[in-house]
Amino acid sequence: MPTSTEFSLAEAIAVLTRTPATLNALLRGLPNTWVRGNEGKDTWTAFDIVGHLIVGERTDWIPRVRIIMANGEARPFDPFDRFAQFKETEDKSLERLLDDFTRLRGENLAALQTLNLQPEDLARRGKHPALGVVTLSELLATWAVHDLTHLHQLSRVMAHQYRDAVGPWLAYLGVLRCDGHSAP
Amino acid sequence: MPTSTEFSLAEAIAVLTRTPATLNALLRGLPNTWVRGNEGKDTWTAFDIVGHLIVGERTDWIPRVRIIMANGEARPFDPFDRFAQFKETEDKSLERLLDDFTRLRGENLAALQTLNLQPEDLARRGKHPALGVVTLSELLATWAVHDLTHLHQLSRVMAHQYRDAVGPWLAYLGVLRCDGHSAP
C-alpha cells in the first residue's frame, strides 16, 4: 500500500459537494429492478442507502462537528442509528429522498463553511461512543469516505441484480465477487 | 443470495445511459488527490479507469454485438486489451476523457437502437476467445455490470487516498477493507 494522503478540508469538501449530483445521475428515474433490489435477507436496497445518507446528514456529521467545537472530549457523540432510515423513508419516493439528500447536504456544507475552521481546529479532539478519541479532521475525512463506501455498496447492490444475467462473464466482474464488507 | 432478475434490454440501457453523467458528477473538476491517486504498484487511478471505459466503447461492446449478429459463433470476438488506455490517454486531461466517454457512449447506444434487437435476438450466441459460448443478452448485461464494477473500483481507489486520514473509523468503512477483487 502506498502512503495515503493527508487530510485537506478543500479536498474533502470537493467529494462531499459532488455526491448529491452523482447519486441523482446514477439513480433518478431508474427502473425498480435497480432501485428496489437488495442482496438478500437483511441487506439494503439503493433506496435504503439513500435513506441512510439522509439520516447521516440530519444526525451524524455536522452535529458531531458542533459537539467537538463546543465540548471537545467532554461530551461523547450520540450513537448513530444505522437503521433509522427504514422507518423514516416509508411512503417516500426515491426522487423525494434524492431531493432531501441534496438539500440537506447543501445546508450542511454551508454550515461547515460558516464555522470557518482553521488549520489548528482540525486537530481538536472529540469522543466517539465506541471508537474513543477521534479528531475533527478524522471526522471530516470519514464523512467523505462514508459517501464513497456507500457508492461502493450501491454499485455492488445494483450489479447483484444481474448476477445471473451476465453468464460466464461472472468470472471477470469483480463487483460480483465483493463479499459485502461494506454492507451494513 | 436471492434470485437475481432476468435480463431486460430497457433496464440495461437505463444503466448504460446514466454512466457518463454519473462519472461527470463524481469526477469532473476534482483535485488531483482523487483523480491521480492509485492503490499502489500496478493499480489504476480514476483517470485510468475512465480511459479503460473509453477503450471498451471503441473496441469491445458494440463491435462484439455486431460480430454476434453477423457471424454468431463462427467468428470469435477479438480479445480485449485491458491496458490500452495507458498509451491512449497520454497527454489528455480527465475532462477530455469524460467528454470522449460521453460522446462514445451516446454513439454506441444510438447504434444499439438502430439494430432494433428483437427478443429472439437476445438468445443469439457468440464465441468469447476465453470464456467460450456466450449469448447476446449476456454480453449486454455485462456491458451494464462492467460500468458498475468500475464504479465500485472508482469509489475504492478514491477512498484509499484517505485510508490514514479517517483514523479509527477505518474499522467501520467497508470500502477500505475491499481487497481489490475488482482491480485489473
PDB file of C-alpha atoms in Angstrom, chain B residues 9 13 60-70 107-122 124 136 139-140 143:
ATOM      1  CA  LEU B   9     -32.803  -4.605 -22.632  1.00  0.00           C
ATOM      2  CA  ILE B  13     -29.948   0.654 -21.288  1.00  0.00           C
ATOM      3  CA  ASP B  60     -15.468  -4.109 -27.094  1.00  0.00           C
ATOM      4  CA  TRP B  61     -19.200  -3.851 -26.629  1.00  0.00           C
ATOM      5  CA  ILE B  62     -20.843  -2.757 -29.867  1.00  0.00           C
ATOM      6  CA  PRO B  63     -18.184  -4.411 -32.054  1.00  0.00           C
ATOM      7  CA  ARG B  64     -18.973  -7.695 -30.279  1.00  0.00           C
ATOM      8  CA  VAL B  65     -22.721  -7.159 -30.682  1.00  0.00           C
ATOM      9  CA  ARG B  66     -22.120  -6.753 -34.405  1.00  0.00           C
ATOM     10  CA  ILE B  67     -19.991  -9.912 -34.582  1.00  0.00           C
ATOM     11  CA  ILE B  68     -22.758 -11.929 -32.914  1.00  0.00           C
ATOM     12  CA  MET B  69     -25.417 -10.518 -35.243  1.00  0.00           C
ATOM     13  CA  ALA B  70     -23.310 -11.078 -38.383  1.00  0.00           C
ATOM     14  CA  GLU B 107     -22.994   6.937 -30.238  1.00  0.00           C
ATOM     15  CA  ASN B 108     -22.964   3.325 -29.107  1.00  0.00           C
ATOM     16  CA  LEU B 109     -26.416   3.494 -27.537  1.00  0.00           C
ATOM     17  CA  ALA B 110     -27.685   5.056 -30.759  1.00  0.00           C
ATOM     18  CA  ALA B 111     -26.077   2.203 -32.708  1.00  0.00           C
ATOM     19  CA  LEU B 112     -27.742  -0.300 -30.386  1.00  0.00           C
ATOM     20  CA  GLN B 113     -31.116   1.293 -31.008  1.00  0.00           C
ATOM     21  CA  THR B 114     -30.560   1.168 -34.777  1.00  0.00           C
ATOM     22  CA  LEU B 115     -30.021  -2.574 -34.547  1.00  0.00           C
ATOM     23  CA  ASN B 116     -33.616  -2.807 -33.315  1.00  0.00           C
ATOM     24  CA  LEU B 117     -32.975  -6.039 -31.440  1.00  0.00           C
ATOM     25  CA  GLN B 118     -35.948  -8.339 -31.005  1.00  0.00           C
ATOM     26  CA  PRO B 119     -36.485 -10.671 -28.034  1.00  0.00           C
ATOM     27  CA  GLU B 120     -35.359 -13.663 -30.087  1.00  0.00           C
ATOM     28  CA  ASP B 121     -32.098 -11.906 -30.959  1.00  0.00           C
ATOM     29  CA  LEU B 122     -31.119 -11.843 -27.286  1.00  0.00           C
ATOM     30  CA  ARG B 124     -28.161 -15.452 -30.267  1.00  0.00           C
ATOM     31  CA  LEU B 136     -26.137 -11.558 -26.813  1.00  0.00           C
ATOM     32  CA  LEU B 139     -22.945  -9.520 -23.490  1.00  0.00           C
ATOM     33  CA  LEU B 140     -25.383  -6.647 -22.982  1.00  0.00           C
ATOM     34  CA  TRP B 143     -21.773  -4.095 -20.570  1.00  0.00           C
TER      35      TRP B 143
END
